[in-house]
Amino acid sequence: MASRCLVRGSINVDEFFQGKGFDDIVSPGQTISSTNLVRRPGGKGANQAAAIARAGGLVDLVSAVGHDGTWVRDELTASGVNTESVAVVQVHLVSFSASDLVSNSRRKAPDARSSKCRRAENSIILFKGANDSTLPSHTIHPDTTHLVLQNEIPLKDTLDYLSIASARNIASVFNPSPMPSAEELLHFPWNDLTWLVVNNGEMREICVALGLAIPPALPSAAVDCARVLLHLLAKHTPKTKIVCTSAVMGCSQDWARKTGLRARRQATRIKSRYDGCGDCFTGYLVAGLMDLSVDKRMTTSRSSGERHRPRECVWKSRVQWRASLWPLTLMLV
């Protein structure tokens, strides 16, 4: 029986202001002109669900959009995501004033406005929109083997789904972005979580929130720093397997408590940076876990490998992902 994944997460309409003269992110009080406005599907839930589907996984998405965001749902469907549980909801804007720093258009769909400069840095304003809606209880498909969660929906929904997954022995994956508050992290049910996917900065924030004894002088190298923090956090969350990404330096993981394996794999040939790469990595990681749950191994040499090889990053980006040896060798070309 094929593995099946449920993603309870967000859908955004990402809007990017682009311009040839964007040397820096706009400063307070500064006005600059853009030459183009690009709209793309986004949101961590949508990105990760699309990545799982493109990696060959069977995936259901539970989410919500406003009436102006149904085109994103259609693109998700075209990517192979089951969107039957993506609700269309009415979002009421109570007031509208100069607090919207980007434009004067009324938005109902979840919205992320971003300006990008030549150095590939960006500045983002996020409007929760329909993502903040409380959805009716969803009936989880009986074949569901994996659950993927982020933090762009109400935390109560995240915790409810995590509790259900734990009770049903469904493997859960949590990518805590945006980072929950220190109090929320302190009371998070870590024992119910199977996999935690974080980057260096997120892992440090979690360690601080949990009051772990971080050494005053951490190694300067990102991977060495990640290794120290990983060891600290792993001792506090003995039932949770942790994967930490370190951009060009690849990823580190620690699940030695059960398998005796500790490993780091280095990512090579990073040619460019692109929005959604972290979500794409998480999606392909989950797709690989789904494969392993039915006793398959991910390789690039098998005849049926096209189903298992990452093809294109989320939403048809210019960055393509290749995996050579499951689970942690990652290459961007």
CSV table of C-alpha atoms in Angstrom, one decimal:
chain,number,residue,atom,x,y,z
A,1,MET,CA,0.0,0.0,0.0
A,2,ALA,CA,1.4,3.4,-1.0
A,3,SER,CA,2.2,5.9,1.7
A,4,ARG,CA,-0.1,9.0,2.0
A,5,CYS,CA,0.8,12.4,3.4
A,6,LEU,CA,-1.5,15.1,5.0
A,7,VAL,CA,-0.2,18.6,5.0
A,8,ARG,CA,-2.1,21.0,7.3
A,9,GLY,CA,-0.6,24.3,6.3
A,10,SER,CA,-0.8,27.7,4.7
A,11,ILE,CA,-1.5,29.0,1.2
A,12,ASN,CA,-0.2,32.5,0.2
A,13,VAL,CA,-0.3,34.8,-2.8
A,14,ASP,CA,3.3,35.9,-3.0
A,15,GLU,CA,3.8,39.3,-4.7
A,16,PHE,CA,7.3,40.5,-5.5
A,17,PHE,CA,8.3,44.0,-6.4
A,18,GLN,CA,11.3,44.0,-8.7
A,19,GLY,CA,13.5,46.7,-10.1
A,20,LYS,CA,16.9,47.1,-11.7
A,21,GLY,CA,17.9,49.8,-9.2
A,22,PHE,CA,17.2,47.7,-6.1
A,23,ASP,CA,20.6,47.7,-4.6
A,24,ASP,CA,19.3,47.6,-1.1
A,25,ILE,CA,16.0,46.8,0.7
A,26,VAL,CA,13.9,49.9,1.1
A,27,SER,CA,14.7,51.9,4.3
A,28,PRO,CA,12.2,53.6,6.7
A,29,GLY,CA,11.0,56.8,5.1
A,30,GLN,CA,12.4,55.9,1.7
A,31,THR,CA,10.4,55.6,-1.5
A,32,ILE,CA,11.7,53.6,-4.5
A,33,SER,CA,10.1,52.6,-7.8
A,34,SER,CA,9.7,49.1,-9.1
A,35,THR,CA,9.6,48.0,-12.7
A,36,ASN,CA,7.6,44.8,-12.3
A,37,LEU,CA,5.2,43.1,-9.9
A,38,VAL,CA,5.2,39.3,-10.0
A,39,ARG,CA,2.5,37.2,-8.4
A,40,ARG,CA,3.2,33.5,-7.6
A,41,PRO,CA,1.6,30.8,-5.4
A,42,GLY,CA,3.3,30.5,-2.0
A,43,GLY,CA,2.9,29.7,1.6
A,44,LYS,CA,4.8,27.0,3.4
A,45,GLY,CA,2.0,24.5,3.4
A,46,ALA,CA,1.4,24.9,-0.4
A,47,ASN,CA,5.1,24.8,-1.2
A,48,GLN,CA,5.8,21.7,0.8
A,49,ALA,CA,2.7,19.9,-0.5
A,50,ALA,CA,3.6,20.7,-4.1
A,51,ALA,CA,7.2,19.5,-3.5
A,52,ILE,CA,5.9,16.2,-2.1
A,53,ALA,CA,3.6,15.7,-5.1
A,54,ARG,CA,6.4,16.5,-7.6
A,55,ALA,CA,8.6,14.0,-5.8
A,56,GLY,CA,5.9,11.3,-6.5
A,57,GLY,CA,4.2,11.3,-3.2
A,58,LEU,CA,0.5,11.1,-2.6
A,59,VAL,CA,-0.5,14.2,-0.7
A,60,ASP,CA,-3.6,15.8,0.7
A,61,LEU,CA,-3.6,19.5,1.7
A,62,VAL,CA,-5.9,21.0,4.3
A,63,SER,CA,-5.9,24.8,4.0
A,64,ALA,CA,-8.0,27.8,3.1
A,65,VAL,CA,-8.0,30.7,0.6
A,66,GLY,CA,-10.0,33.8,0.0
A,67,HIS,CA,-12.2,34.2,-3.1
A,68,ASP,CA,-9.3,35.9,-4.8
A,69,GLY,CA,-6.9,33.1,-4.2
A,70,THR,CA,-8.7,30.2,-5.9
A,71,TRP,CA,-6.2,30.3,-8.7
A,72,VAL,CA,-3.5,29.1,-6.3
A,73,ARG,CA,-5.7,26.1,-5.4
A,74,ASP,CA,-6.0,25.3,-9.1
A,75,GLU,CA,-2.2,25.4,-9.5
A,76,LEU,CA,-1.8,23.1,-6.6
A,77,THR,CA,-4.2,20.7,-8.2
A,78,ALA,CA,-2.3,20.8,-11.4
A,79,SER,CA,0.9,20.0,-9.5
A,80,GLY,CA,-0.7,16.8,-8.2
A,81,VAL,CA,-1.9,17.9,-4.8
A,82,ASN,CA,-5.3,16.7,-3.6
A,83,THR,CA,-7.0,20.0,-2.8
A,84,GLU,CA,-10.5,18.7,-2.0
A,85,SER,CA,-10.0,20.0,1.6
A,86,VAL,CA,-8.8,23.5,0.6
A,87,ALA,CA,-11.7,25.7,1.7
A,88,VAL,CA,-12.7,29.0,0.2
A,89,VAL,CA,-13.5,31.4,3.1
A,90,GLN,CA,-14.7,35.0,3.5
A,91,VAL,CA,-12.0,37.2,5.1
A,92,HIS,CA,-13.2,40.5,6.6
A,93,LEU,CA,-10.9,43.4,6.8
A,94,VAL,CA,-12.0,45.4,9.8
A,95,SER,CA,-10.1,48.6,8.8
A,96,PHE,CA,-7.6,49.8,6.3
A,97,SER,CA,-5.1,52.5,6.9
A,98,ALA,CA,-1.5,53.5,6.4
A,99,SER,CA,-0.5,50.5,8.4
A,100,ASP,CA,-0.4,48.6,5.1
A,101,LEU,CA,3.1,49.7,4.1
A,102,VAL,CA,3.1,48.2,0.7
A,103,SER,CA,0.1,49.2,-1.3
A,104,ASN,CA,-3.6,50.2,-1.0
A,105,SER,CA,-5.2,47.2,-2.4
A,106,ARG,CA,-7.7,45.2,-0.3
A,107,ARG,CA,-6.4,41.6,0.0
A,108,LYS,CA,-8.5,38.7,1.1
A,109,ALA,CA,-6.3,35.8,0.2
A,110,PRO,CA,-3.3,35.2,2.5
A,111,ASP,CA,-0.7,37.6,1.2
A,112,ALA,CA,3.1,37.9,1.3
A,113,ARG,CA,4.5,41.1,-0.2
A,114,SER,CA,8.3,41.2,-0.9
A,115,SER,CA,10.8,43.5,-2.3
A,116,LYS,CA,14.0,42.0,-3.7
A,117,CYS,CA,17.4,43.6,-4.2
A,118,ARG,CA,20.4,42.7,-6.3
A,119,ARG,CA,22.0,40.7,-3.5
A,120,ALA,CA,19.0,38.4,-3.5
A,121,GLU,CA,18.0,39.6,-0.1
A,122,ASN,CA,14.3,40.5,0.5
A,123,SER,CA,12.0,42.1,3.0
A,124,ILE,CA,8.6,40.5,3.6
A,125,ILE,CA,5.3,41.7,4.9
A,126,LEU,CA,2.9,38.9,5.7
A,127,PHE,CA,-0.9,39.1,5.9
A,128,LYS,CA,-2.4,36.0,7.4
A,129,GLY,CA,-5.8,36.3,5.7
A,130,ALA,CA,-7.6,33.0,5.2
A,131,ASN,CA,-4.7,31.1,6.9
A,132,ASP,CA,-5.9,32.4,10.2
A,133,SER,CA,-9.3,30.8,9.7
A,134,THR,CA,-10.5,28.0,12.0
A,135,LEU,CA,-11.5,25.2,9.7
A,136,PRO,CA,-14.1,22.4,10.4
A,137,SER,CA,-12.7,19.2,11.7
A,138,HIS,CA,-11.1,17.2,8.8
A,139,THR,CA,-11.5,13.5,8.4
A,140,ILE,CA,-8.0,12.1,8.0
A,141,HIS,CA,-7.7,9.5,5.2
A,142,PRO,CA,-7.3,6.0,6.7
A,143,ASP,CA,-4.2,5.4,4.6
A,144,THR,CA,-2.4,8.5,5.9
A,145,THR,CA,1.1,7.6,7.1
A,146,HIS,CA,2.7,11.1,7.4
A,147,LEU,CA,1.6,14.5,8.6
A,148,VAL,CA,3.4,17.8,7.8
A,149,LEU,CA,3.0,21.0,9.8
A,150,GLN,CA,4.5,24.5,9.8
A,151,ASN,CA,3.6,27.6,11.8
A,152,GLU,CA,1.6,29.8,9.4
A,153,ILE,CA,-1.8,28.6,10.7
A,154,PRO,CA,-3.3,28.9,14.2
A,155,LEU,CA,-1.1,27.0,16.6
A,156,LYS,CA,-4.2,25.3,18.1
A,157,ASP,CA,-4.8,23.6,14.8
A,158,THR,CA,-1.2,22.5,14.6
A,159,LEU,CA,-1.4,21.0,18.1
A,160,ASP,CA,-4.7,19.3,17.4
A,161,TYR,CA,-3.4,17.6,14.3
A,162,LEU,CA,-0.2,16.6,16.0
A,163,SER,CA,-2.2,15.0,18.8
A,164,ILE,CA,-4.3,13.0,16.4
A,165,ALA,CA,-1.2,11.9,14.5
A,166,SER,CA,0.5,10.7,17.7
A,167,ALA,CA,-2.6,8.7,18.7
A,168,ARG,CA,-2.8,7.1,15.3
A,169,ASN,CA,0.9,6.3,15.0
A,170,ILE,CA,1.2,8.7,12.0
A,171,ALA,CA,4.7,10.0,11.5
A,172,SER,CA,4.7,13.8,12.0
A,173,VAL,CA,7.1,16.4,10.6
A,174,PHE,CA,7.2,20.0,12.0
A,175,ASN,CA,8.9,22.9,10.4
A,176,PRO,CA,8.6,25.7,13.0
A,177,SER,CA,8.5,28.7,10.7
A,178,PRO,CA,7.7,31.4,11.5
A,179,MET,CA,9.1,30.6,14.9
A,180,PRO,CA,6.6,30.1,17.7
A,181,SER,CA,7.0,32.3,20.8
A,182,ALA,CA,9.3,31.2,23.7
A,183,GLU,CA,6.3,30.2,25.8
A,184,GLU,CA,4.7,28.2,23.0
A,185,LEU,CA,8.0,26.4,22.4
A,186,LEU,CA,8.3,25.7,26.1
A,187,HIS,CA,4.9,24.0,26.2
A,188,PHE,CA,5.1,22.3,22.8
A,189,PRO,CA,4.4,18.5,23.0
A,190,TRP,CA,7.8,17.4,21.8
A,191,ASN,CA,7.1,13.8,22.7
A,192,ASP,CA,4.3,13.6,20.1
A,193,LEU,CA,6.6,14.8,17.3
A,194,THR,CA,8.5,12.4,15.1
A,195,TRP,CA,10.6,14.8,12.9
A,196,LEU,CA,11.8,18.3,13.5
A,197,VAL,CA,13.2,20.2,10.4
A,198,VAL,CA,15.0,23.5,11.3
A,199,ASN,CA,17.9,25.7,10.1
A,200,ASN,CA,20.7,26.9,12.4
A,201,GLY,CA,19.0,30.0,13.5
A,202,GLU,CA,15.7,28.3,14.3
A,203,MET,CA,17.5,25.6,16.2
A,204,ARG,CA,19.3,28.2,18.3
A,205,GLU,CA,16.0,30.0,19.1
A,206,ILE,CA,14.5,26.7,20.2
A,207,CYS,CA,17.4,26.0,22.5
A,208,VAL,CA,17.2,29.4,24.0
A,209,ALA,CA,13.4,29.2,24.6
A,210,LEU,CA,13.8,25.8,26.3
A,211,GLY,CA,16.5,27.2,28.6
A,212,LEU,CA,19.2,24.8,27.4
A,213,ALA,CA,22.8,25.5,28.4
A,214,ILE,CA,24.3,26.9,25.2
A,215,PRO,CA,28.1,27.3,25.4
A,216,PRO,CA,29.1,30.9,25.6
A,217,ALA,CA,31.6,30.5,22.7
A,218,LEU,CA,30.0,28.5,19.8
A,219,PRO,CA,32.2,27.4,16.8
A,220,SER,CA,32.3,30.0,14.0
A,221,ALA,CA,31.7,27.4,11.3
A,222,ALA,CA,28.0,26.9,10.6
A,223,VAL,CA,28.2,23.1,10.6
A,224,ASP,CA,30.2,22.9,13.8
A,225,CYS,CA,27.8,25.3,15.5
A,226,ALA,CA,24.9,23.2,14.3
A,227,ARG,CA,26.5,20.1,15.7
A,228,VAL,CA,26.7,21.6,19.2
A,229,LEU,CA,23.1,22.8,19.1
A,230,LEU,CA,21.9,19.6,17.6
A,231,HIS,CA,23.4,17.6,20.5
A,232,LEU,CA,21.8,19.9,23.1
A,233,LEU,CA,18.4,19.8,21.5
A,234,ALA,CA,18.5,16.1,20.8
A,235,LYS,CA,19.0,15.3,24.5
A,236,HIS,CA,15.9,17.4,25.4
A,237,THR,CA,13.7,15.8,22.7
A,238,PRO,CA,14.7,12.1,22.9
A,239,LYS,CA,11.7,10.9,20.9
A,240,THR,CA,12.1,13.4,18.0
A,241,LYS,CA,14.5,13.0,15.1
A,242,ILE,CA,16.1,16.3,14.1
A,243,VAL,CA,17.3,17.5,10.7
A,244,CYS,CA,19.1,20.8,10.6
A,245,THR,CA,19.9,22.6,7.3
A,246,SER,CA,22.9,24.8,6.9
A,247,ALA,CA,22.4,26.2,3.4
A,248,VAL,CA,25.5,25.6,1.3
A,249,MET,CA,27.0,23.4,4.1
A,250,GLY,CA,24.2,20.9,3.6
A,251,CYS,CA,22.4,19.3,6.6
A,252,SER,CA,23.1,17.6,9.9
A,253,GLN,CA,20.9,15.0,11.5
A,254,ASP,CA,20.7,13.2,14.8
A,255,TRP,CA,18.7,10.1,15.3
A,256,ALA,CA,21.4,8.0,16.9
A,257,ARG,CA,19.1,7.2,19.9
A,258,LYS,CA,17.3,4.6,17.7
A,259,THR,CA,19.6,3.8,14.8
A,260,GLY,CA,23.1,4.4,16.1
A,261,LEU,CA,23.6,6.7,13.1
A,262,ARG,CA,25.0,10.2,13.1
A,263,ALA,CA,25.7,11.9,9.8
A,264,ARG,CA,26.2,15.1,8.0
A,265,ARG,CA,26.0,15.5,4.2
A,266,GLN,CA,27.4,18.5,2.4
A,267,ALA,CA,25.5,20.3,-0.3
A,268,THR,CA,27.6,21.3,-3.3
A,269,ARG,CA,27.4,23.4,-6.5
A,270,ILE,CA,25.1,26.0,-5.1
A,271,LYS,CA,24.6,28.3,-8.1
A,272,SER,CA,21.9,30.6,-6.9
A,273,ARG,CA,19.4,31.2,-4.1
A,274,TYR,CA,15.7,31.1,-4.6
A,275,ASP,CA,12.6,31.6,-2.5
A,276,GLY,CA,11.0,28.3,-1.3
A,277,CYS,CA,14.2,26.2,-1.4
A,278,GLY,CA,13.7,25.3,2.3
A,279,ASP,CA,10.2,24.2,1.7
A,280,CYS,CA,11.3,22.2,-1.4
A,281,PHE,CA,13.9,20.4,0.7
A,282,THR,CA,11.3,19.6,3.4
A,283,GLY,CA,8.9,18.3,0.8
A,284,TYR,CA,11.5,16.0,-0.8
A,285,LEU,CA,12.6,14.9,2.6
A,286,VAL,CA,9.1,13.8,3.5
A,287,ALA,CA,8.6,12.1,0.1
A,288,GLY,CA,11.8,10.1,0.8
A,289,LEU,CA,10.5,9.2,4.3
A,290,MET,CA,7.2,8.0,2.6
A,291,ASP,CA,9.3,5.8,0.3
A,292,LEU,CA,11.2,4.3,3.2
A,293,SER,CA,8.0,3.6,5.0
A,294,VAL,CA,7.1,1.1,2.3
A,295,ASP,CA,10.6,-0.4,2.3
A,296,LYS,CA,12.0,1.4,-0.7
A,297,ARG,CA,15.3,3.1,-1.1
A,298,MET,CA,15.9,6.3,-3.0
A,299,THR,CA,18.7,6.1,-5.6
A,300,THR,CA,19.4,7.8,-8.9
A,301,SER,CA,20.3,4.5,-10.7
A,302,ARG,CA,17.1,2.5,-10.7
A,303,SER,CA,15.0,2.3,-13.8
A,304,SER,CA,11.9,3.8,-12.1
A,305,GLY,CA,14.0,6.6,-10.7
A,306,GLU,CA,12.2,9.4,-12.4
A,307,ARG,CA,9.4,9.1,-9.9
A,308,HIS,CA,11.9,9.3,-7.0
A,309,ARG,CA,14.3,12.0,-8.3
A,310,PRO,CA,13.6,15.6,-7.4
A,311,ARG,CA,12.9,17.4,-10.7
A,312,GLU,CA,12.1,21.0,-10.3
A,313,CYS,CA,11.9,23.2,-7.2
A,314,VAL,CA,8.5,24.4,-6.0
A,315,TRP,CA,6.4,26.4,-8.5
A,316,LYS,CA,8.6,25.9,-11.5
A,317,SER,CA,11.6,27.9,-10.2
A,318,ARG,CA,15.0,28.0,-11.9
A,319,VAL,CA,16.6,26.0,-9.2
A,320,GLN,CA,16.6,22.2,-9.8
A,321,TRP,CA,17.1,19.8,-7.0
A,322,ARG,CA,19.1,16.5,-7.3
A,323,ALA,CA,19.5,13.8,-4.7
A,324,SER,CA,22.2,11.2,-5.1
A,325,LEU,CA,22.1,9.2,-1.9
A,326,TRP,CA,19.1,9.2,0.5
A,327,PRO,CA,18.6,10.9,2.8
A,328,LEU,CA,20.9,13.9,3.2
A,329,THR,CA,23.0,14.5,0.1
A,330,LEU,CA,21.5,17.6,-1.6
A,331,MET,CA,22.8,19.4,-4.7
A,332,LEU,CA,21.4,22.6,-6.3
A,333,VAL,CA,22.2,23.2,-9.9
